[in-house]
Each structure stands twice: as C-alpha cells, then as structure tokens.
Amino acid sequence: MTYAAKSLTTDGRELIAFRVGDQEFCVNVMSVREIRGWTPATAMPHAPAYMLGIINLRGAVLPIVDLSARLGMKPAEPTVRHVIIVAQVKSQVVGLLVDAVSDILTITDDKIQPTPDVISSEFERSFARGVLAIEGRLICLIELESVFPQEEREAA
Amino acid sequence: MDMNEIKEIFFQECEEQLAELESGLLKLNDGDRDPETVNAVFRAVHSIKGGAGAFGLDDLVSFAHVFETTLDCVRSNRLDPGPEVLKVMLKSADVLADLTNAARDGGGVDEARSRQLIKELEALANGEVLQASAAPEPVAKAAPVVAPVVNDEGFQPVAFSFDDFEADEPALMEMPTYEIVFRPKSDLYAKGNEATLLLRDLSRLGEMNIHCDMDALPTLDRLSPETAYFSWKISLKTDKGEDAIRTVFEFAEWDCDLEVSLVADGAAAPSEELPMQPVPFDLSILDDEPVGPVGVIEEEEQLAAQQQIRDAAVSAAGTASNVLQMAQSAARAPVEKSAGAAASAAAQSAAAQQAAASAATPTIRVDLDRVDRLINLVGELVINQAMLSQSVVENDANGTSSINMGLEELQQLTREIQDSVMAIRAQPVKPVFQRMSRIVREIADMTGKSVRLITEGENTEVDKTVIDKLAEPLTHMIRNAVDHGLETPEKRLAAGKSAEGTVRLTAKHRSGRIVIELADDGAGINREKVRQKAIDNDLIAADANLSDEEIDNLIFHAGFSTADKISDISGRGVGMDVVKRSIQALGGRINISSKPGHGSVFTMSLPLTLAVLDGMVVTVANQTLVVPLTAIVETLQPEAAAIHSFGSNQRLISIRNSFCPLVDVGRILNFRASQANPVEGVALLVESEGGGQRALMVDAIQGQRQVVIKSLEANYTHVPGIAAATILGDGRVALILDVDTIVAASRGQSLKPEMSLAAAG
C-alpha cells in the first residue's frame, strides 16, 4: 500500500476520463467509488436545475447531479446509455450523470498544462485544474470539490 | 486492554450500580423491608467504593464509605429506614451519582452539599446509636466501636475481590465450627471431580479457613502425575449443619476420605491453629480503637469484645474480608449469643442473594454503532426482499409455486429478523424514569412541597433513540407538574387531600406505540385563568367559545405560562410548547386532560422506533410521497360544492360546517405550476403544530405502509418541506413529507432552499 501510494505520487496519478456533451473531462480515480447505469431519479422540490433528484444506492439516498448542466452546458436528457459516476466529495457521496466513461489515464503531473486563459467565467476557472493533451484529444481535469463548493454542499 | 478501558467499564458498572441503588432506596421508601433490598443497596454502594478505590478516586471512596457505614446500620437493624433517613439517603445517592460523573468527565461537584450530607449520614449512624444507648442493651454500648473506626482513622482504599466479600457475608462469630478433613483419592480426579469446585461449594456454606496439607507430596522423581497427594484441613463456621457439608461432597464421597467433626465452642477460633496468610491492611486499627469509646462496658465484656475483635481480625486476615464488617460482628458478638435467630436469618438472606445473582440473565455490552449497522443492513434486506417479490410478480404472472413459497418464507424470515434487530435496540424506559425521581426530589425541595413519584411499567421497552430524546421533555413536564400542578401542603390539606402530592409516571405499550402518562393529583388546570391569559396574550378572541379540551390545549401554545410568579424551575414561558414540539419531533403526540381539583393527566404516545414510520403513500404530480400517519386526522374525497374560493388564490373546504384551508402539496413543493383541481384528488386532513387543521390536497392514495427512514442530509442538504426519504418496494426513493413546514408554507412563509441555507449558516 505504501509502495503503491508512493509510486502514484512520484510516477503520476490515475484519472478517469468521461464525456459530457462533446467535451471530455477527467477526475482523480481516488474520488470515484463506482460507476453504474442510469436509473430514474426521484425529483426534489426546490432543487437547482442541475439537481436531477435522488436514487437508491443500496439503501442509501444518493443525489444525482447533471454534470453538463452544472458545468454550464446544455442540460442532459438522461437515457439508459448514460452512466452515473458515484464519487466521494468531502464527507458526502454524489452521483454525477455523464454521457459515457471513456478512458482511464495514468499521467505524471508535468503532463498537466495550465488552464488556457480563454476561459472567462470565474466559475469555470474555479473547477478547471488544468488540461491534458492525450492522443490529440483535449481533456479538462476538474476538481470535484470546486464543482460542489463547501458552502453549498455542507450547508445542512 | 489498557487502564482507560478498564476505567470505562468501571464507570459503566457504576451507572448500573447507581440505578440499582436508587431503585432499592425507592423500594425502601415505599415501605419494603426485605433484607435483600437493603443488601442490594449496600452492595451497590460497596461495589462503587471498591472500584473507586482501585482507581484512586478518593472523593468517591470517602463519600461512598460514609454512605456505606450508614447503610450498614440499616442492614444490621440498628437504624430504622424511616422517611427522614431515606430522604438523606436518596440525596446521598444523587451526590454519589454526581461524584461518579465528576470522576469520569472531570468538573466539580457541589462540595458543600456533599460535606453536608456526609455530616447528616454520620449523624444518622451515630445519632441513632446515642438514642438507642438509653436502652440497656449491650449492642447499643458496643456499637460506638464502629463509628470512630470509620471517622477518625481516615479510610484507606483497599482493593479486594467482591466475590470474596459476598462469600464472606454470612461470617458471623457465633456459628458452630466444623473441622473437616478432606483427602481426595486419585479416583476423584479420574472421575472428573475437581477439588477446587468442591471447596468453593463448601465456602458458600459459611466462613471457611482452609489449610492445604502437602506433606504427602513426594519428591519430583517419585511423583506420579495421576496420583492425588494433597489433602485439606478446613474449618468452617456455618449454621447449616453437618448434613449440608456432607451434601457438598455427595458425589465425591466414595473417592475421598472425609472427616467432619464439630468443634464444641464457636468462640475458640480454630483459625489460630492454622497458618496465617499475609494481611493486606493495618490491624492496629482494630487493636487500639475499641479501648477508648467502650468505657461504658463492664470490664469482662470489654475484654471479651476485644478478644472477639482480635479473633475477627485473624479470620479476616485469612480471607481478606471487610474489616469494618468483621469489627461490627465482633462488637455485636455478646448479643448474638442470645439472638442466634437473627444470625441465621442474615445467613439465609445472603444465600438468597447469591441465588439471585446467579439467576440473572447473561448479557453482553455491544457498541451501539455495530447495532446500528446491523439495523441498516436489515433495513436494506427488507427493501431488497420487497423488490424481489415485486419483480417476481411482474415477470412471472403465474409464478411457480416453489418460488412463491420460497418468497413467502423469505418475507417471514425478514420480518422476524427485523423485529429481533429492533428488539436489540429496545431498552426499558427505566433509566429515564429513575432520573425523573431525582428531579422530583429536587423540585420538591425547592418548592417546599411534599411529593411522591410513583412509576409504573418502567420495564416497557422502546428504541434507545426515543429514550434518549424522551428525557428532556419529560423533565420539563415533571417540573411543571410539581411546580404548577401540585398545590402547597397547606392548600392540599385545606382541600381535604393528603399533604403529600402524588405524581404518577406510567409507561405501557398500546397498538405498536409506547404511551407515557404523567398524572398529578394537584389542582388541575385553572381554565378561567388559562382563558384569561390566552385573551391577554392575543391567542384567542375575548368572546371565543372554547370547549374545556380546547382551553386545556392552549397551554401548548408558544409563550404561554400561567404561573403568576416566574420561578427558577418553570414558568419562563418556554414550557409546554417546547415539550409538544420535541414530542412531535419524535413522531409522537401529546394530549392533556384535566379535572379541576383532581389533577391533570398528560398522555404522550410515541413510536417504538425512529428507524421506521407508519406512512400513507400518496401520489402528487406523478411523484410518490409518504405522509406520516400520525399527522393525518382523516381523509376525504372533496365534492365540488364543498370547495370555496377565498381571497386571491386561497381555497377553503367545508368539513362538517367548519372551513379548513386547502393546501395544494404539489404546488408548494413546486412539482407543478398550476393548482390542481381538488375534486379530482383526495384531501388529507392533518393537524399541525399550533393545533390548526389543514386539508392537504394530493392526487391519489396508494396505501398505507411501514417505511424505513433514510436520511437526506447524509449526502444532500436538508430540504424544506421534506422530513426524510425512504425506499419503496420498487427500489425507488420516495420523499417523506414534513407536514408542519408544508402547513407553515401555506400560511405564506417561504419554502425555499435559501431558507434552509440561511438557517443552517
């Protein structure tokens, strides 16, 4: 375990890449608990538009977030082909609705390029940790804790 | 296991002992004179003292010690446990509890109070003696020997085993002494007998001195491992007779040499002939002390007493017994010559107590987290089982009989598992009830009223979370009952009642709920006063026509207090409404009924568990919601003629000639944009906080179901209008409605996420 952890920090880290709309994003694999198919969610009253509702994850109540809408893109229309990435954000567990999981990457930190300053919005800049160029694709590394800022997540 | 863990176990045991102590004292207070009760009380204090000594908790030890001394006077019938004595003792039990808590959690105690009580306890132990010394009984003259030993020497904590102590309890000086020689043959061991067990049985008969004779033991090269070499010489003081001794060896009789002989004179302690064991305490206490205070005793008696004490010391040394008790026995010895009956009674009760101890159900301590995890898993099992049944029904309309039978069995098993698991969490309400008796005592003291608390059904079991949350509202209600409910002794006498007021606390199970009743025999609710107060506070109109019941229920309104004087104890106007809210938060209801001159009865009905809830499953705008059944008064199908528009967008429904505002749940939860047509739906008449009724509009009722409550907050935030979530048989999540906030929202208060954020921040 110590060896594995050490090798990750020196030799690089593992990321899960997924597609949302026509863009590709990735998150640290350590924060991902599981990946599962889409099941209809129960709507929550007075929830923000990106909050699709809650589902039953083996007895626990799991809120589902439309990552596309959350990142300021077109709201998704969930189908059976969509997948939910169950991720740990601080002390809570959330489900992220994405189009598909595309890849698992092992990269070193020097491969991460700074976010280009073409992104104007403060919000978008806050969650983008950098970009990766993998086989001619552009993958944006996002920080889940910024996607769900503390004030909002842990208010209750 | 480190020291802290051991200490934690000690404190847990202390709690049990304190509970035992208090219930014992209360029993005595009720006139119980069973020596076993006194023994139990004594044992509790003694155990606390012993454990505290081992941990060096000196405050606790010294207080427990004084307490124990006084209790011992009760135990030896030198102090009659009358109401005054018990009052001091109950207070001492409270202080002992405080000291225990202070020792565990740090923090101080009211030292003046404990010092005062120590004085009172000592006065009881000594005072009674002085009073009795008027009577020309040797016991009274000899008794002062005891007290100075306690008070002047300063107590040295001595760690000893309680087993030894209990076994030694019947150790009285004047029982016949038997000399027993027990020589097991090799066959005894070959047949699976064990000398230790036999000797242990023997020790239960009385005080035993034992000497192991190892002379027959050969040198190592000649030793045969299967041959018995040891024999024992035992001197036993018992009143059980030779037969009892022989009975112990009944099954070993053929495989050993047994000689039992009676030593004629009990006073000639045979222990002197036996080798001495190391003595763990200072014998000089016993040697020096008696001389001073026993001056009143005639000289021969004095000498005899001293001789007895030395004998006592010798035997005490052999068994590491309680010095104090031995000294007392010694001092009392001359009397007991003529009072053998008392001695045998004491011995019998000691035997009875041992029997009781061994009959107790074995228990284990389990971490609450583990139980909760088990409960969660079982909750999931129940949901899974329901899902499985549903999918079998859907996929296979006919269903092969074996699958259906298997499913049915599974369902039954799941239900049984669920019940059993819930039973693990279920605890008797006793600890809470016991805490209440302390509160009653304190309030009674503060108000100068004389109050008797009667508890019934304290073994009624309910989920631990319910018990934990019950203490606060109950405390409040008890305070109210004593402070407001009961009259002063003078008023009570004037009204032809006994000066002592009675508060009765009852718990019982009724149709899957626990019902807790708090009744006082006080003046009852002064309806005129309540009404006037309500009018003054603008709660009701001056000309409102209210039934008695409605007036009684006014006391649950926020900011309502009828006490003329605002006292320390209650009457800050945050009384009964807080109680009602905390009961409702537990999914319960509270009612009051009052008879002027005869007192009031508060009835609380609570769910047995907070993990499941009885709910009505309804549909609102294609969403499935669960409404807690406790909130629903009735359901009805509205007719078009009963619906009346009111104001800009309000609608009222007329129910039996009264109008009730109609609340569109779908609209409030933002599930639909426009108002639903009431005639197409169903109205649920609910009662909310503040007593007002509202008709909640839903589209349809699916049925009634017991649902497992799931937290929304764990992974999401609190949602206004939603109490929690649950998982239905189809595996989907359904929301449980928070009726009170829905109703509050219908009054125009906003129901927006911002609200909860602001409230939380």
Short mmCIF file of C-alpha atoms in Angstrom, two decimals, chain B residues 512-721:
data_model
loop_
_atom_site.label_atom_id
_atom_site.label_comp_id
_atom_site.label_asym_id
_atom_site.label_seq_id
_atom_site.Cartn_x
_atom_site.Cartn_y
_atom_site.Cartn_z
CA GLY B 512 -47.49 -0.60 18.38
CA ARG B 513 -46.71 2.60 20.20
CA ILE B 514 -45.47 3.45 23.63
CA VAL B 515 -47.82 5.53 25.73
CA ILE B 516 -46.36 7.51 28.58
CA GLU B 517 -48.71 9.06 31.06
CA LEU B 518 -47.86 11.68 33.60
CA ALA B 519 -50.61 12.24 36.14
CA ASP B 520 -50.62 14.50 39.16
CA ASP B 521 -53.27 14.78 41.83
CA GLY B 522 -52.97 18.53 42.04
CA ALA B 523 -55.45 21.28 41.43
CA GLY B 524 -55.89 20.63 37.73
CA ILE B 525 -55.87 23.32 35.11
CA ASN B 526 -57.47 26.57 36.12
CA ARG B 527 -59.43 27.05 32.92
CA GLU B 528 -60.62 30.55 33.77
CA LYS B 529 -57.03 31.64 34.31
CA VAL B 530 -55.80 29.93 31.15
CA ARG B 531 -58.56 31.53 29.16
CA GLN B 532 -57.87 34.97 30.54
CA LYS B 533 -54.18 34.56 29.88
CA ALA B 534 -54.85 33.47 26.31
CA ILE B 535 -57.02 36.51 25.78
CA ASP B 536 -54.36 38.77 27.31
CA ASN B 537 -51.75 37.26 25.02
CA ASP B 538 -53.99 37.61 21.97
CA LEU B 539 -54.06 33.90 21.44
CA ILE B 540 -57.85 33.80 21.30
CA ALA B 541 -60.59 36.34 20.87
CA ALA B 542 -62.19 37.62 24.07
CA ASP B 543 -65.54 36.18 23.11
CA ALA B 544 -64.25 32.90 21.71
CA ASN B 545 -66.34 29.93 22.63
CA LEU B 546 -63.95 27.14 23.53
CA SER B 547 -64.55 23.68 24.86
CA ASP B 548 -62.76 22.61 28.04
CA GLU B 549 -60.44 20.48 25.97
CA GLU B 550 -59.56 23.37 23.71
CA ILE B 551 -58.77 25.54 26.69
CA ASP B 552 -56.57 22.84 28.20
CA ASN B 553 -54.68 22.57 24.95
CA LEU B 554 -53.96 26.29 24.98
CA ILE B 555 -51.10 25.60 27.37
CA PHE B 556 -49.20 24.08 24.47
CA HIS B 557 -49.12 27.45 22.73
CA ALA B 558 -45.77 29.17 22.46
CA GLY B 559 -45.19 31.85 25.08
CA PHE B 560 -47.86 30.65 27.42
CA SER B 561 -47.30 30.44 31.14
CA THR B 562 -49.93 30.80 33.83
CA ALA B 563 -47.68 30.85 36.85
CA ASP B 564 -48.10 34.25 38.47
CA LYS B 565 -44.55 34.26 39.61
CA ILE B 566 -41.82 33.30 37.24
CA SER B 567 -39.85 30.80 39.24
CA ASP B 568 -36.45 29.31 38.67
CA ILE B 569 -37.94 25.97 37.99
CA SER B 570 -40.52 26.62 35.35
CA GLY B 571 -42.67 29.39 34.10
CA ARG B 572 -40.32 31.07 31.71
CA GLY B 573 -42.97 30.71 29.07
CA VAL B 574 -40.95 28.24 27.08
CA GLY B 575 -42.68 25.35 28.75
CA MET B 576 -45.25 23.18 27.17
CA ASP B 577 -44.88 24.34 23.58
CA VAL B 578 -41.28 23.16 23.64
CA VAL B 579 -42.42 19.88 25.12
CA LYS B 580 -45.02 19.48 22.43
CA ARG B 581 -42.54 20.25 19.69
CA SER B 582 -39.97 17.77 20.93
CA ILE B 583 -42.63 15.09 21.25
CA GLN B 584 -43.77 15.81 17.72
CA ALA B 585 -40.20 15.71 16.50
CA LEU B 586 -40.16 12.14 17.78
CA GLY B 587 -43.25 11.40 15.73
CA GLY B 588 -45.42 11.47 18.80
CA ARG B 589 -48.45 13.26 20.09
CA ILE B 590 -49.28 14.76 23.42
CA ASN B 591 -52.66 15.28 24.99
CA ILE B 592 -53.87 16.71 28.22
CA SER B 593 -56.96 16.02 30.23
CA SER B 594 -57.62 17.80 33.45
CA LYS B 595 -60.20 17.68 36.20
CA PRO B 596 -60.38 20.73 38.42
CA GLY B 597 -59.43 19.71 41.94
CA HIS B 598 -58.29 16.28 40.89
CA GLY B 599 -55.24 17.00 38.82
CA SER B 600 -54.12 16.69 35.23
CA VAL B 601 -53.02 13.81 33.04
CA PHE B 602 -50.60 14.29 30.18
CA THR B 603 -50.61 11.44 27.71
CA MET B 604 -47.81 11.04 25.23
CA SER B 605 -47.93 8.49 22.50
CA LEU B 606 -44.63 7.77 20.78
CA PRO B 607 -43.48 5.43 18.06
CA LEU B 608 -41.44 2.49 19.30
CA THR B 609 -38.63 3.28 16.93
CA LEU B 610 -37.33 6.14 14.85
CA ALA B 611 -35.99 3.82 12.20
CA VAL B 612 -39.38 3.00 10.71
CA LEU B 613 -42.51 5.05 10.34
CA ASP B 614 -46.12 4.32 9.51
CA GLY B 615 -46.95 6.33 6.49
CA MET B 616 -49.62 6.88 3.89
CA VAL B 617 -48.17 6.56 0.42
CA VAL B 618 -49.73 9.16 -1.89
CA THR B 619 -49.22 10.43 -5.41
CA VAL B 620 -48.67 14.11 -6.13
CA ALA B 621 -47.98 15.24 -9.69
CA ASN B 622 -46.66 11.80 -10.64
CA GLN B 623 -44.35 11.77 -7.65
CA THR B 624 -44.74 9.32 -4.82
CA LEU B 625 -44.72 10.87 -1.38
CA VAL B 626 -45.16 9.47 2.11
CA VAL B 627 -47.22 11.34 4.69
CA PRO B 628 -46.62 10.30 8.32
CA LEU B 629 -49.75 8.60 9.55
CA THR B 630 -49.53 10.31 12.92
CA ALA B 631 -50.22 13.67 11.31
CA ILE B 632 -53.32 12.55 9.45
CA VAL B 633 -56.65 13.01 11.18
CA GLU B 634 -58.84 11.81 8.37
CA THR B 635 -59.01 11.54 4.60
CA LEU B 636 -61.88 12.62 2.42
CA GLN B 637 -62.96 12.94 -1.17
CA PRO B 638 -63.85 16.60 -1.67
CA GLU B 639 -67.04 17.46 -3.51
CA ALA B 640 -67.21 20.45 -5.79
CA ALA B 641 -69.85 22.05 -3.59
CA ALA B 642 -67.59 21.93 -0.55
CA ILE B 643 -64.79 23.92 -2.19
CA HIS B 644 -64.95 27.66 -1.77
CA SER B 645 -62.58 30.17 -3.25
CA PHE B 646 -61.33 32.69 -0.77
CA GLY B 647 -59.28 35.81 -1.43
CA SER B 648 -56.98 35.93 -4.40
CA ASN B 649 -55.74 32.35 -4.55
CA GLN B 650 -56.88 30.67 -1.35
CA ARG B 651 -59.43 27.93 -1.25
CA LEU B 652 -61.30 26.55 1.70
CA ILE B 653 -63.03 23.26 2.09
CA SER B 654 -66.06 22.95 4.31
CA ILE B 655 -65.99 19.97 6.59
CA ARG B 656 -68.97 19.49 8.86
CA ASN B 657 -69.82 23.17 8.85
CA SER B 658 -66.33 24.44 9.54
CA PHE B 659 -63.94 25.79 6.95
CA CYS B 660 -60.48 24.44 6.55
CA PRO B 661 -57.81 25.92 4.26
CA LEU B 662 -56.89 23.71 1.34
CA VAL B 663 -53.16 23.22 0.78
CA ASP B 664 -52.00 22.04 -2.62
CA VAL B 665 -48.94 19.93 -1.85
CA GLY B 666 -47.82 19.73 -5.50
CA ARG B 667 -47.90 23.48 -5.79
CA ILE B 668 -46.00 24.11 -2.57
CA LEU B 669 -43.29 21.62 -3.44
CA ASN B 670 -43.08 23.16 -6.91
CA PHE B 671 -43.97 19.89 -8.60
CA ARG B 672 -46.48 21.63 -10.81
CA ALA B 673 -47.07 25.14 -11.96
CA SER B 674 -50.83 25.45 -11.66
CA GLN B 675 -53.23 24.47 -8.94
CA ALA B 676 -54.74 21.04 -9.14
CA ASN B 677 -58.44 20.54 -9.28
CA PRO B 678 -59.40 19.49 -5.77
CA VAL B 679 -62.36 17.42 -6.92
CA GLU B 680 -60.05 15.08 -8.83
CA GLY B 681 -57.85 14.42 -5.81
CA VAL B 682 -58.07 13.40 -2.20
CA ALA B 683 -57.86 15.68 0.81
CA LEU B 684 -55.86 14.61 3.86
CA LEU B 685 -56.99 16.41 6.95
CA VAL B 686 -53.88 16.98 9.01
CA GLU B 687 -53.22 18.51 12.37
CA SER B 688 -50.14 20.63 12.57
CA GLU B 689 -48.10 22.45 15.13
CA GLY B 690 -50.29 25.03 16.81
CA GLY B 691 -53.30 22.79 16.61
CA GLY B 692 -54.73 24.19 13.38
CA GLN B 693 -56.15 21.82 10.83
CA ARG B 694 -55.36 21.92 7.14
CA ALA B 695 -56.54 19.86 4.24
CA LEU B 696 -53.61 18.67 2.15
CA MET B 697 -54.51 18.06 -1.46
CA VAL B 698 -52.93 15.03 -3.08
CA ASP B 699 -53.81 13.29 -6.34
CA ALA B 700 -54.38 9.80 -5.03
CA ILE B 701 -53.73 7.50 -2.11
CA GLN B 702 -51.69 4.38 -2.88
CA GLY B 703 -51.94 2.77 0.51
CA GLN B 704 -50.56 2.54 3.98
CA ARG B 705 -47.11 1.15 4.59
CA GLN B 706 -44.41 0.93 7.16
CA VAL B 707 -41.35 2.61 5.68
CA VAL B 708 -37.70 2.65 6.67
CA ILE B 709 -36.49 6.19 7.27
CA LYS B 710 -33.41 7.25 5.32
CA SER B 711 -31.52 10.43 5.95
CA LEU B 712 -31.43 13.00 3.19
CA GLU B 713 -28.83 15.08 4.95
CA ALA B 714 -26.15 12.40 4.79
CA ASN B 715 -25.45 13.03 1.12
CA TYR B 716 -27.60 16.02 0.38
CA THR B 717 -28.84 19.00 2.28
CA HIS B 718 -31.98 19.45 4.27
CA VAL B 719 -34.92 20.16 2.02
CA PRO B 720 -37.68 22.33 3.43
CA GLY B 721 -41.00 20.55 3.39
#
